[in-house]
Short mmCIF file of C-alpha atoms in Angstrom, two decimals:
data_model
loop_
_atom_site.label_atom_id
_atom_site.label_comp_id
_atom_site.label_asym_id
_atom_site.label_seq_id
_atom_site.Cartn_x
_atom_site.Cartn_y
_atom_site.Cartn_z
CA MET A 257 -6.42 -7.77 -64.55
CA CYS A 258 -5.75 -8.39 -60.91
CA ASP A 259 -4.36 -11.87 -59.86
CA LYS A 260 -6.40 -13.28 -57.11
CA GLU A 261 -3.67 -15.18 -55.57
CA LEU A 262 -1.74 -12.04 -54.82
CA LEU A 263 -4.14 -11.41 -51.85
CA SER A 264 -2.54 -14.37 -50.16
CA SER A 265 -5.43 -16.93 -49.49
CA HIS A 266 -8.33 -14.37 -49.65
CA SER A 267 -10.98 -14.77 -52.25
CA LEU A 268 -12.07 -11.82 -54.35
CA GLY A 269 -15.73 -11.18 -55.33
CA PRO A 270 -16.60 -9.03 -58.59
CA GLU A 271 -17.17 -5.98 -56.75
CA ALA A 272 -13.75 -6.09 -54.88
CA LEU A 273 -12.00 -7.01 -57.91
CA GLU A 274 -13.61 -4.17 -60.11
CA TYR A 275 -12.88 -1.72 -57.36
CA LEU A 276 -9.06 -2.96 -57.21
CA GLU A 277 -8.87 -2.30 -61.04
CA ASP A 278 -10.48 1.11 -60.77
CA ILE A 279 -7.72 1.97 -58.19
CA LEU A 280 -4.81 0.71 -60.58
CA ASP A 281 -6.39 2.40 -63.43
CA SER A 282 -6.99 5.70 -61.75
CA HIS A 283 -3.30 5.84 -60.54
CA GLU A 284 -2.04 4.52 -63.97
CA ILE A 285 0.07 1.82 -62.47
CA PRO A 286 2.39 0.32 -65.01
CA ASP A 287 2.28 -3.41 -65.43
CA HIS A 288 5.55 -4.15 -63.97
CA ASP A 289 4.35 -2.41 -60.67
CA VAL A 290 0.92 -4.01 -60.40
CA GLU A 291 2.24 -6.91 -58.29
CA TYR A 292 3.76 -4.61 -55.86
CA ALA A 293 0.69 -2.43 -55.64
CA ILE A 294 -1.38 -5.51 -54.88
CA GLU A 295 0.97 -6.89 -52.44
CA TRP A 296 0.98 -3.53 -50.44
CA ILE A 297 -2.97 -3.59 -50.43
CA ALA A 298 -3.06 -7.15 -49.24
CA LYS A 299 -0.60 -6.38 -46.38
CA GLU A 300 -2.67 -3.43 -45.18
CA TYR A 301 -5.91 -5.33 -45.51
CA ASN A 302 -4.57 -8.05 -43.38
CA LYS A 303 -3.70 -5.54 -40.83
CA GLN A 304 -7.25 -4.66 -40.21
CA ASP A 305 -9.01 -6.42 -37.42
CA ASP A 306 -12.46 -7.03 -39.24
CA ALA A 307 -10.78 -8.16 -42.50
CA PRO A 308 -12.56 -11.47 -43.56
CA MET A 309 -11.06 -14.09 -45.87
CA LYS A 310 -13.52 -13.08 -48.45
CA VAL A 311 -12.39 -9.60 -49.47
CA SER A 312 -14.67 -7.00 -47.91
CA LEU A 313 -15.42 -4.07 -50.22
CA GLU A 314 -16.00 -1.85 -47.11
CA VAL A 315 -12.64 -2.66 -45.69
CA LEU A 316 -10.93 -2.55 -48.89
CA LYS A 317 -12.27 1.26 -49.16
CA ARG A 318 -10.99 1.92 -45.83
CA VAL A 319 -7.46 0.63 -46.54
CA TYR A 320 -7.63 2.75 -49.82
CA GLU A 321 -8.59 6.05 -47.77
CA VAL A 322 -5.74 5.36 -45.35
CA PHE A 323 -3.40 5.39 -48.33
CA GLN A 324 -4.90 8.48 -49.68
CA ASN A 325 -4.55 10.32 -46.56
CA ALA A 326 -1.05 9.25 -45.99
CA ASP A 327 -0.25 10.34 -49.51
CA ASN A 328 -1.90 13.68 -48.89
CA GLY A 329 -0.23 14.34 -45.66
CA ASP A 330 2.39 16.49 -44.49
CA ASP A 331 5.34 16.00 -46.82
CA GLU A 332 7.97 17.45 -44.48
CA GLY A 333 6.82 15.14 -41.67
CA ALA A 334 6.99 12.07 -44.09
CA ASP A 335 10.58 12.92 -44.90
CA VAL A 336 11.94 12.56 -41.24
CA VAL A 337 13.59 9.46 -40.82
CA ASP A 338 13.77 8.40 -37.20
CA PRO A 339 16.48 5.63 -36.52
CA GLU A 340 15.29 4.95 -33.06
CA SER A 341 12.04 3.59 -34.25
CA HIS A 342 13.71 1.10 -36.66
CA LEU A 343 16.26 -0.01 -34.25
CA PHE A 344 15.55 -3.56 -32.48
CA TYR A 345 17.76 -5.68 -30.25
CA ILE A 346 16.92 -9.52 -30.66
CA ASP A 347 17.73 -11.94 -27.92
CA ALA A 348 18.73 -15.39 -28.86
CA PHE A 349 16.17 -16.62 -26.46
CA SER A 350 13.40 -14.73 -27.80
CA MET A 351 13.71 -15.64 -31.57
CA PRO A 352 10.80 -17.69 -32.65
CA LEU A 353 11.82 -21.21 -33.65
CA TRP A 354 10.84 -22.36 -37.33
CA ASN A 355 11.21 -25.91 -38.26
CA TRP A 356 11.54 -27.19 -41.69
CA SER A 357 8.71 -29.47 -42.77
CA GLN A 358 9.75 -32.04 -45.33
CA GLU A 359 6.01 -32.85 -45.98
CA LYS A 360 4.95 -29.36 -46.82
CA SER A 361 8.51 -28.17 -47.99
CA ALA A 362 8.23 -25.06 -46.02
CA PHE A 363 8.94 -23.60 -42.61
CA GLU A 364 6.55 -24.08 -39.65
CA GLN A 365 6.66 -22.23 -36.47
CA SER A 366 7.13 -24.61 -33.58
CA SER A 367 4.24 -24.75 -31.19
CA SER A 368 6.21 -26.24 -28.25
CA ILE A 369 7.75 -24.02 -25.55
CA PRO A 370 11.64 -24.29 -25.78
CA THR A 371 13.43 -25.32 -22.71
CA VAL A 372 17.14 -24.95 -21.58
CA SER A 373 17.32 -28.59 -20.94
CA GLY A 374 15.93 -29.59 -24.29
CA SER A 375 14.98 -33.13 -25.19
CA ALA A 376 16.12 -36.12 -27.19
CA ASP A 377 13.56 -35.08 -29.87
CA SER A 378 14.69 -31.44 -29.98
CA ARG A 379 18.22 -32.61 -30.39
CA VAL A 380 17.49 -34.83 -33.43
CA MET A 381 15.26 -31.87 -34.78
CA ALA A 382 18.13 -29.32 -34.38
CA MET A 383 20.43 -31.35 -36.60
CA ARG A 384 17.66 -32.23 -38.92
CA ASN A 385 16.74 -28.58 -39.52
CA ARG A 386 20.34 -27.69 -40.33
CA LEU A 387 20.51 -30.59 -42.87
CA ASN A 388 17.39 -29.66 -44.52
CA VAL A 389 17.72 -25.95 -44.50
CA ILE A 390 20.83 -26.34 -46.51
CA LYS A 391 19.58 -29.12 -48.65
CA GLN A 392 16.50 -27.30 -49.86
CA THR A 393 19.01 -24.65 -51.20
CA VAL A 394 21.07 -27.05 -52.77
CA LEU A 395 18.30 -28.70 -54.70
CA ARG A 396 16.88 -25.31 -55.69
CA ASN A 397 20.13 -23.76 -56.87
CA ASP A 398 19.93 -23.31 -60.63
CA HIS A 399 23.75 -23.66 -61.17
CA PHE A 400 24.03 -26.80 -58.98
CA SER A 401 25.53 -29.78 -60.77
CA PRO A 402 28.53 -32.21 -60.00
CA SER A 403 30.49 -30.46 -62.64
CA THR A 404 30.91 -27.49 -60.41
CA LEU A 405 32.74 -29.48 -57.84
CA PRO A 406 36.71 -30.06 -58.47
CA SER A 407 37.14 -33.41 -59.66
CA ARG A 408 39.56 -35.33 -61.50
CA ASP A 409 36.97 -37.13 -63.57
CA ARG A 410 33.86 -35.35 -64.70
CA GLU A 411 32.90 -37.64 -67.41
CA HIS A 412 29.75 -38.65 -65.59
CA LEU A 413 27.14 -36.30 -64.37
CA LEU A 414 25.68 -37.33 -61.16
CA THR A 415 22.50 -36.57 -59.25
CA LEU A 416 22.19 -36.32 -55.47
CA ARG A 417 21.99 -39.71 -53.96
CA SER A 418 21.13 -41.00 -50.34
CA THR A 419 23.45 -43.49 -48.61
CA LYS A 420 20.67 -46.03 -48.78
CA GLN A 421 21.05 -46.20 -52.36
CA LEU A 422 24.73 -47.21 -52.08
CA LEU A 423 24.05 -50.80 -51.18
CA GLY A 424 24.87 -53.37 -53.78
CA ARG A 425 26.32 -50.68 -56.20
CA ALA A 426 30.02 -51.17 -55.63
CA GLY A 427 32.13 -49.54 -58.54
CA GLU A 428 29.57 -46.88 -59.27
CA ARG A 429 30.22 -43.13 -58.73
CA PHE A 430 27.94 -41.08 -56.39
CA LEU A 431 27.22 -37.57 -55.23
CA LEU A 432 26.19 -37.47 -51.71
CA PHE A 433 25.30 -34.57 -49.20
CA GLY A 434 25.39 -35.09 -45.45
CA MET A 435 27.31 -34.27 -42.21
CA LEU A 436 30.90 -35.24 -41.70
CA ALA A 437 31.22 -37.11 -38.39
CA HIS A 438 33.28 -39.97 -36.79
CA SER A 439 31.83 -43.35 -36.12
CA LYS A 440 32.24 -45.00 -32.76
CA GLU A 441 35.25 -46.73 -34.11
CA GLY A 442 36.76 -43.21 -35.06
CA LYS A 443 36.33 -43.58 -38.76
CA LEU A 444 35.51 -40.46 -40.54
CA CYS A 445 32.05 -41.04 -42.25
CA LEU A 446 29.19 -38.91 -44.04
CA GLU A 447 25.90 -39.14 -42.40
CA ASP A 448 22.71 -38.33 -43.85
CA GLU A 449 19.01 -39.06 -42.82
CA ASP A 450 19.17 -42.61 -44.19
CA GLY A 451 22.52 -43.89 -42.81
CA ARG A 452 26.17 -43.27 -42.99
CA VAL A 453 29.31 -44.48 -45.06
CA GLU A 454 32.97 -44.52 -44.23
CA LEU A 455 34.96 -42.05 -46.42
CA ASP A 456 38.41 -42.64 -47.88
CA PHE A 457 40.42 -39.58 -48.63
CA SER A 458 43.68 -41.18 -49.97
CA GLN A 459 42.88 -40.18 -53.45
CA LEU A 460 42.01 -36.56 -52.79
CA ASP A 461 45.14 -34.08 -52.69
CA GLN A 462 43.33 -30.79 -51.95
CA PRO A 463 39.73 -30.13 -51.14
CA SER A 464 37.77 -27.03 -52.58
CA GLU A 465 37.95 -23.81 -50.75
CA GLY A 466 36.71 -23.69 -47.17
CA LEU A 467 37.14 -25.47 -43.90
CA PHE A 468 35.68 -29.04 -43.42
CA THR A 469 35.17 -29.83 -39.77
CA GLU A 470 33.34 -32.52 -37.95
CA GLY A 471 29.83 -31.29 -37.87
CA CYS A 472 29.68 -29.56 -41.23
CA PHE A 473 27.77 -30.48 -44.06
CA ALA A 474 29.39 -31.29 -47.26
CA LEU A 475 28.76 -32.38 -50.97
CA ILE A 476 30.97 -35.40 -51.56
CA GLU A 477 31.78 -37.19 -55.02
CA GLY A 478 33.34 -40.50 -54.73
CA ASP A 479 33.38 -44.16 -55.92
CA TYR A 480 31.85 -46.86 -53.72
CA THR A 481 33.87 -49.79 -53.15
CA GLU A 482 33.32 -53.60 -52.32
CA ASP A 483 34.38 -52.71 -48.55
CA ALA A 484 31.64 -50.40 -48.24
CA THR A 485 33.71 -47.23 -48.21
CA LEU A 486 33.33 -44.10 -50.41
CA VAL A 487 36.67 -43.06 -52.05
CA VAL A 488 36.30 -39.52 -52.09
CA ILE A 489 37.48 -37.65 -55.54
CA ALA A 490 35.90 -34.26 -54.77
CA ILE A 491 34.56 -32.45 -51.60
CA GLY A 492 32.77 -29.13 -51.49
CA HIS A 493 30.71 -26.93 -49.31
CA PRO A 494 27.02 -26.46 -50.32
CA PRO A 495 26.32 -23.40 -52.60
CA CYS A 496 25.30 -20.27 -50.65
CA GLU A 497 21.97 -18.74 -51.34
CA SER A 498 21.69 -14.98 -51.36
CA ARG A 499 19.61 -13.01 -48.92
CA ASP A 500 17.38 -11.50 -51.75
CA THR A 501 16.63 -15.19 -53.17
CA ALA A 502 15.67 -16.49 -49.81
CA ARG A 503 13.64 -13.46 -48.85
CA SER A 504 11.87 -13.64 -52.11
CA ILE A 505 10.74 -17.26 -50.98
CA TYR A 506 10.24 -16.88 -47.42
CA GLY A 507 9.46 -13.09 -47.03
CA HIS A 508 6.34 -14.03 -45.14
CA VAL A 509 8.14 -15.81 -42.48
CA ASP A 510 9.01 -13.75 -39.36
CA PHE A 511 12.25 -15.40 -38.53
CA LEU A 512 13.32 -12.64 -35.88
CA GLY A 513 9.89 -11.87 -34.29
CA GLN A 514 9.90 -8.39 -35.27
CA GLY A 515 7.25 -8.49 -38.15
CA ALA A 516 7.58 -9.74 -41.66
CA THR A 517 8.27 -7.13 -44.40
CA THR A 518 8.04 -7.64 -48.13
CA LEU A 519 10.81 -6.96 -50.67
CA LEU A 520 9.20 -3.70 -51.87
CA GLU A 521 9.14 -2.38 -48.16
CA ASP A 522 12.89 -3.60 -47.65
CA ALA A 523 13.82 -1.68 -50.84
CA GLN A 524 12.13 1.49 -49.77
CA LEU A 525 13.74 1.29 -46.33
CA SER A 526 17.14 0.68 -47.65
CA GLU A 527 16.96 3.65 -49.92
CA ARG A 528 16.04 5.67 -47.01
CA VAL A 529 18.98 4.69 -45.09
CA ARG A 530 21.31 5.16 -48.09
CA VAL A 531 20.07 8.67 -48.84
CA ASP A 532 19.14 10.18 -45.37
CA LEU A 533 21.60 8.35 -42.79
CA ALA A 534 24.80 8.26 -44.81
CA ASP A 535 26.86 9.52 -41.86
CA LEU A 536 25.32 7.29 -39.21
CA ARG A 537 27.84 4.77 -37.72
CA PHE A 538 27.87 1.57 -35.45
CA PHE A 539 31.07 1.07 -33.48
CA VAL A 540 32.02 -2.37 -32.71
CA LEU A 541 34.83 -3.33 -30.03
CA SER A 542 35.96 -6.76 -29.00
CA ASP A 543 38.23 -7.99 -26.20
CA VAL A 544 37.39 -4.95 -23.98
CA TRP A 545 39.53 -5.89 -21.16
CA LEU A 546 38.31 -3.75 -18.28
CA ASP A 547 40.80 -5.04 -15.92
CA MET A 548 43.54 -3.24 -17.85
CA PRO A 549 44.11 0.53 -17.34
CA GLU A 550 45.02 0.86 -20.98
CA THR A 551 41.52 0.03 -21.96
CA PHE A 552 39.89 2.94 -20.18
CA ILE A 553 42.61 5.13 -21.63
CA GLY A 554 41.41 3.93 -25.13
CA ILE A 555 37.81 4.31 -24.57
CA ARG A 556 38.30 7.84 -23.23
CA LYS A 557 40.28 8.63 -26.32
CA MET A 558 37.50 7.17 -28.61
CA PHE A 559 34.77 9.30 -26.62
CA ASP A 560 37.07 12.49 -26.80
CA HIS A 561 37.34 11.89 -30.70
CA CYS A 562 33.64 11.61 -31.07
CA VAL A 563 32.88 14.80 -28.89
CA GLU A 564 35.73 16.77 -30.56
CA ASN A 565 34.37 15.92 -34.05
CA VAL A 566 30.61 16.22 -33.15
CA PHE A 567 30.45 12.68 -34.46
CA ILE A 568 28.43 10.50 -31.94
CA PRO A 569 27.85 6.87 -33.07
CA LYS A 570 24.12 5.45 -32.90
CA VAL A 571 25.47 2.16 -31.43
CA ILE A 572 28.42 1.14 -29.63
CA VAL A 573 28.93 -2.73 -29.29
CA LEU A 574 31.30 -3.86 -26.62
CA CYS A 575 32.02 -7.56 -27.10
CA GLY A 576 34.16 -9.59 -24.24
CA ASN A 577 36.01 -10.78 -22.92
CA PHE A 578 35.75 -7.99 -20.37
CA THR A 579 38.73 -9.56 -18.58
CA SER A 580 42.10 -10.55 -19.88
CA HIS A 581 42.04 -13.65 -17.84
CA GLY A 582 39.45 -16.36 -16.62
CA ILE A 583 37.98 -15.70 -13.18
CA ALA A 584 38.20 -18.92 -10.86
CA GLN A 585 35.04 -20.00 -9.39
CA GLY A 586 34.61 -18.81 -5.81
CA ASN A 587 37.56 -16.17 -6.07
CA SER A 588 35.78 -13.36 -4.23
CA ARG A 589 38.55 -10.88 -4.88
CA GLU A 590 38.52 -11.39 -8.42
CA ILE A 591 34.83 -11.25 -8.65
CA ARG A 592 34.77 -7.83 -6.91
CA ARG A 593 37.34 -6.47 -9.27
CA TYR A 594 35.21 -7.55 -12.30
CA GLN A 595 32.14 -5.76 -10.92
CA GLU A 596 34.19 -2.63 -10.03
CA SER A 597 35.65 -2.62 -13.68
CA PHE A 598 31.99 -2.38 -14.98
CA ASP A 599 31.12 0.47 -12.38
CA ALA A 600 34.32 2.43 -13.50
CA LEU A 601 33.10 2.09 -17.20
CA ALA A 602 29.53 3.36 -16.06
CA ASP A 603 31.34 6.35 -14.47
CA LEU A 604 33.39 7.04 -17.38
CA THR A 605 30.58 6.71 -20.08
CA SER A 606 28.21 9.14 -17.87
CA SER A 607 30.93 11.67 -17.81
CA TYR A 608 30.17 12.13 -21.56
CA PRO A 609 26.54 13.07 -21.41
CA ALA A 610 26.18 13.72 -25.26
CA ILE A 611 27.33 10.04 -25.75
CA ALA A 612 25.47 8.43 -22.68
CA ARG A 613 22.02 10.07 -23.77
CA TYR A 614 22.35 9.36 -27.53
CA THR A 615 24.21 6.17 -27.99
CA HIS A 616 22.85 2.75 -27.60
CA PHE A 617 25.51 0.50 -25.84
CA VAL A 618 25.13 -3.15 -26.29
CA PHE A 619 27.39 -5.72 -24.21
CA VAL A 620 27.94 -9.21 -25.73
CA PRO A 621 29.67 -11.54 -23.34
CA GLY A 622 32.80 -13.65 -24.32
CA PRO A 623 33.99 -17.12 -23.39
CA LEU A 624 35.50 -15.89 -20.35
CA ASP A 625 32.82 -13.65 -18.91
CA ILE A 626 30.49 -14.60 -16.14
CA THR A 627 27.30 -15.65 -17.35
CA ALA A 628 24.41 -18.01 -16.23
CA ASN A 629 25.50 -20.59 -18.72
CA SER A 630 28.58 -21.56 -20.63
CA VAL A 631 27.11 -23.27 -23.70
CA LEU A 632 25.72 -21.42 -26.73
CA PRO A 633 23.78 -19.25 -26.92
CA ARG A 634 25.07 -17.60 -23.82
CA ARG A 635 23.05 -15.61 -21.32
CA PRO A 636 23.92 -11.94 -20.97
CA LEU A 637 26.24 -10.61 -18.27
CA LEU A 638 24.86 -11.37 -14.77
CA SER A 639 22.84 -8.24 -13.50
CA THR A 640 24.67 -8.20 -10.42
CA PHE A 641 27.81 -6.91 -12.19
CA VAL A 642 26.17 -4.38 -14.25
CA SER A 643 23.73 -2.51 -11.89
CA ARG A 644 25.51 1.00 -12.02
CA LEU A 645 25.66 0.93 -15.89
CA LYS A 646 21.92 0.22 -15.98
CA SER A 647 21.40 3.28 -13.78
CA ARG A 648 23.81 5.65 -15.36
CA VAL A 649 23.32 4.91 -19.10
CA PRO A 650 19.81 5.08 -20.34
CA LYS A 651 20.16 3.08 -23.62
CA VAL A 652 22.14 0.00 -22.54
CA HIS A 653 21.57 -3.33 -23.56
CA PHE A 654 22.87 -6.46 -22.26
CA ALA A 655 22.76 -8.99 -25.03
CA THR A 656 23.07 -12.90 -25.52
CA ASN A 657 25.82 -14.24 -27.26
CA PRO A 658 24.99 -14.44 -30.29
CA CYS A 659 22.39 -11.58 -30.64
CA ARG A 660 21.02 -9.57 -33.46
CA LEU A 661 20.34 -6.01 -34.49
CA LYS A 662 17.36 -5.23 -36.79
CA PHE A 663 18.16 -1.73 -38.44
CA PHE A 664 15.52 -0.62 -40.98
CA ASP A 665 15.67 -3.62 -43.50
CA GLN A 666 19.01 -4.87 -42.21
CA GLU A 667 19.69 -7.84 -40.08
CA ILE A 668 23.09 -7.60 -38.12
CA VAL A 669 24.44 -10.83 -36.38
CA ILE A 670 26.99 -10.23 -33.52
CA PHE A 671 28.87 -13.44 -32.33
CA ARG A 672 31.70 -13.45 -29.80
CA GLU A 673 33.70 -16.58 -30.02
CA ASP A 674 37.42 -17.64 -30.74
CA LEU A 675 36.13 -19.33 -33.78
CA MET A 676 39.11 -19.40 -36.19
CA ALA A 677 41.09 -21.51 -33.61
CA ARG A 678 38.25 -23.64 -32.78
CA MET A 679 37.63 -24.47 -36.39
CA LEU A 680 41.35 -24.96 -37.24
CA ARG A 681 41.50 -27.54 -34.25
CA ASN A 682 38.75 -29.63 -35.69
CA LEU A 683 39.48 -29.94 -39.59
CA VAL A 684 39.06 -33.45 -40.99
CA GLY A 685 39.95 -35.16 -44.08
CA VAL A 686 42.47 -33.28 -46.40
CA LYS A 687 43.43 -30.07 -44.56
CA PRO A 688 44.04 -27.03 -46.74
CA ASP A 689 47.52 -25.73 -47.21
CA VAL A 690 46.85 -21.93 -47.50
CA ARG A 691 47.93 -18.50 -46.39
CA ASN A 692 46.51 -16.34 -43.48
CA ASP A 693 44.61 -14.40 -45.88
CA ASP A 694 42.90 -17.29 -47.47
CA LEU A 695 42.19 -18.80 -44.03
CA LYS A 696 40.11 -15.65 -43.24
CA ARG A 697 38.11 -16.03 -46.50
CA TYR A 698 37.65 -19.76 -45.94
CA LEU A 699 36.14 -19.28 -42.36
CA VAL A 700 33.62 -16.66 -43.85
CA GLN A 701 32.68 -18.90 -46.72
CA THR A 702 32.24 -21.92 -44.56
CA LEU A 703 29.98 -20.28 -42.03
CA LEU A 704 27.81 -18.79 -44.62
CA ASP A 705 27.74 -21.89 -46.76
CA GLN A 706 26.88 -23.80 -43.88
CA SER A 707 24.13 -21.29 -42.79
CA HIS A 708 25.41 -21.63 -39.16
CA LEU A 709 27.73 -19.84 -36.82
CA VAL A 710 29.12 -23.04 -35.39
CA PRO A 711 29.32 -25.95 -37.97
CA LEU A 712 30.64 -28.33 -35.28
CA THR A 713 29.19 -31.34 -33.44
CA THR A 714 27.59 -30.64 -30.20
CA SER A 715 30.45 -32.82 -28.49
CA ILE A 716 32.81 -30.05 -29.68
CA GLN A 717 30.77 -27.04 -29.14
CA PRO A 718 27.80 -27.82 -26.92
CA VAL A 719 24.65 -25.98 -28.15
CA LEU A 720 21.15 -25.69 -26.29
CA SER A 721 19.09 -27.84 -28.77
CA ASP A 722 15.81 -25.96 -28.43
CA TYR A 723 17.68 -22.63 -29.50
CA ASP A 724 20.00 -23.97 -32.14
CA HIS A 725 18.12 -21.73 -34.57
CA ALA A 726 19.51 -18.72 -32.79
CA LEU A 727 22.84 -19.46 -34.48
CA ARG A 728 21.14 -20.03 -37.84
CA LEU A 729 22.40 -18.03 -40.76
CA TYR A 730 19.46 -18.48 -43.04
CA PRO A 731 18.20 -16.41 -44.70
CA LEU A 732 21.55 -14.82 -45.04
CA PRO A 733 21.89 -11.79 -42.88
CA THR A 734 22.92 -8.46 -44.26
CA THR A 735 25.95 -8.15 -41.95
CA VAL A 736 27.79 -10.73 -39.47
CA VAL A 737 30.25 -9.49 -36.75
CA LEU A 738 32.67 -12.42 -35.91
CA ALA A 739 34.39 -11.05 -33.00
CA ASP A 740 37.50 -13.09 -32.48
CA ARG A 741 40.89 -12.56 -31.04
CA TYR A 742 42.24 -13.63 -34.52
CA ASP A 743 43.46 -10.82 -36.86
CA ARG A 744 41.38 -8.15 -37.96
CA TYR A 745 39.51 -8.47 -41.35
CA GLN A 746 36.46 -7.47 -43.36
CA MET A 747 35.06 -8.80 -46.53
CA THR A 748 31.76 -9.33 -48.42
CA TYR A 749 30.62 -12.77 -49.59
CA GLU A 750 27.42 -13.39 -51.58
CA GLY A 751 26.19 -9.96 -50.51
CA CYS A 752 26.78 -10.53 -46.87
CA HIS A 753 29.41 -8.11 -44.99
CA VAL A 754 31.57 -10.07 -42.54
CA PHE A 755 34.06 -8.51 -40.43
CA ASN A 756 36.17 -9.06 -37.25
CA PRO A 757 36.99 -5.88 -35.29
CA GLY A 758 39.98 -7.70 -33.61
CA SER A 759 41.23 -6.95 -30.09
CA PHE A 760 40.73 -3.50 -28.71
CA ILE A 761 44.03 -3.45 -26.98
CA GLY A 762 47.28 -4.02 -29.18
CA ASN A 763 50.02 -1.93 -30.48
CA SER A 764 47.15 0.63 -30.63
CA PHE A 765 43.50 0.72 -29.82
CA GLY A 766 41.67 -0.79 -32.72
CA PHE A 767 37.96 -1.33 -33.49
CA SER A 768 35.53 -1.23 -36.31
CA ALA A 769 32.89 1.17 -37.61
CA TYR A 770 29.99 -0.15 -39.38
CA ILE A 771 28.26 1.86 -41.89
CA PRO A 772 24.51 0.86 -42.61
CA SER A 773 24.04 3.25 -45.56
CA ARG A 774 26.89 1.35 -47.40
CA ARG A 775 26.61 -2.00 -45.81
CA GLU A 776 30.41 -2.12 -45.10
CA SER A 777 32.92 -1.59 -42.29
CA GLU A 778 35.95 0.57 -41.80
CA GLU A 779 38.92 -0.23 -39.66
CA CYS A 780 39.60 2.46 -36.98
CA VAL A 781 42.83 2.86 -35.07
CA LEU A 782 43.34 5.22 -32.14
CA GLY A 783 47.19 5.30 -31.63
CA MET A 784 48.50 5.15 -28.02
CA HIS A 785 51.10 7.84 -28.58
CA GLY A 786 50.87 8.73 -32.25
CA GLU A 787 48.32 9.87 -34.76
CA ASP A 788 45.07 8.25 -35.26
CA GLU A 789 43.62 6.58 -38.33
CA TYR A 790 39.87 7.23 -38.33
#
């Protein structure tokens, strides 16, 4: 029997219900696939312009006829996978804003028009969204309990409390969730929607894994004292929710503005990429210093390698900084050299027609590059500097920082920021004593657990409040590129692959190649004088 709720909010009459059951029976759909079949029919039904809320038998028959025609069509044509039609570039300023509604326990699309200046309300809403997006995953996590946090005393199991519930309860132990911040007096506190409490870290020797900064959200277990402080005995990051889990709940929400897809559609697209596009690659370069002659030697060597091996990447992402040093405001000579360096890159690229015609080039500005704004998200490179690139390279995209690529079912976030150094400068509480490899892992875990690219207060890292959602990492992306001048690395955490391509110029020319079919990256090294590792 068909479940009426599977057709969204539509109502099914007896004739439509009988027709659906006949379709399922005629195709011998097994019970475990019935839900997927109904889901597909519902999605196609909703695409019809004349589809009423009460399911129309006539429209339903039309949908089924489309399905039959597609099924009986040219199999050879159906097997052709066109990457171009499934590759989208998503600007930070074009992403729709979805606010979390506590009343409905769901995401609601904002009806207001975002502005660069923002407002007092939008600044409050941005932080509230960050808190509530994480909190709803914490409360839903089946494995969440105080005993999962490192603690010296786990005799008492605690439930999540609010700061307002601390009053008059000195001597008791609590588990709180909120943002780490400093009070006006300079005291480290935990803030939630109901208030704040001062934290005492004197009894904590080592925090759990991750980096704890001012502006990040934490789960803190501690004892409340007579002087209104919480003696911390355990601190941890919130649990990270997998992409599949989030998509199973919010699959109908179009977070990227490219149309929502079902899990079934995602699975089908993923299989096509895995089987049919196994050799396709995206190259990612960072710190492409165009004011250094060595950079052009490296890029030419990369292009030569591609042409000689008949291996042309589908996408080449070039992240800033595009200059090795900052350009002083009003320095006309430096500004002219900056433009000339992009002109030289356009000339070099166009001299390789096989690459220039086929490959998509994505330019992501870095902290030192000249853009219309300096706060996050950053606008693209100014068009006055890149006019020759636009005229010489057909598939060039000047992206915001951060930006996103949607490729079939995959969401790839690209962010250029010297994030490791900034996070380490702003650690609070008990600082971890770890090795370099652990720091890389801690950074990745922190950002994904925080569901945000910059878990810092706006006083440390200014963010346009109306566009804070462009830095959100929820649902968890498929891949995150953290282009940083820090050491190169790659790892996968909770199913999300994260990598830093490192600086292009060093002892060799280094970059990363992302493989969509495997959802992982490889390190590529082009020796300046010796052998290549590719």
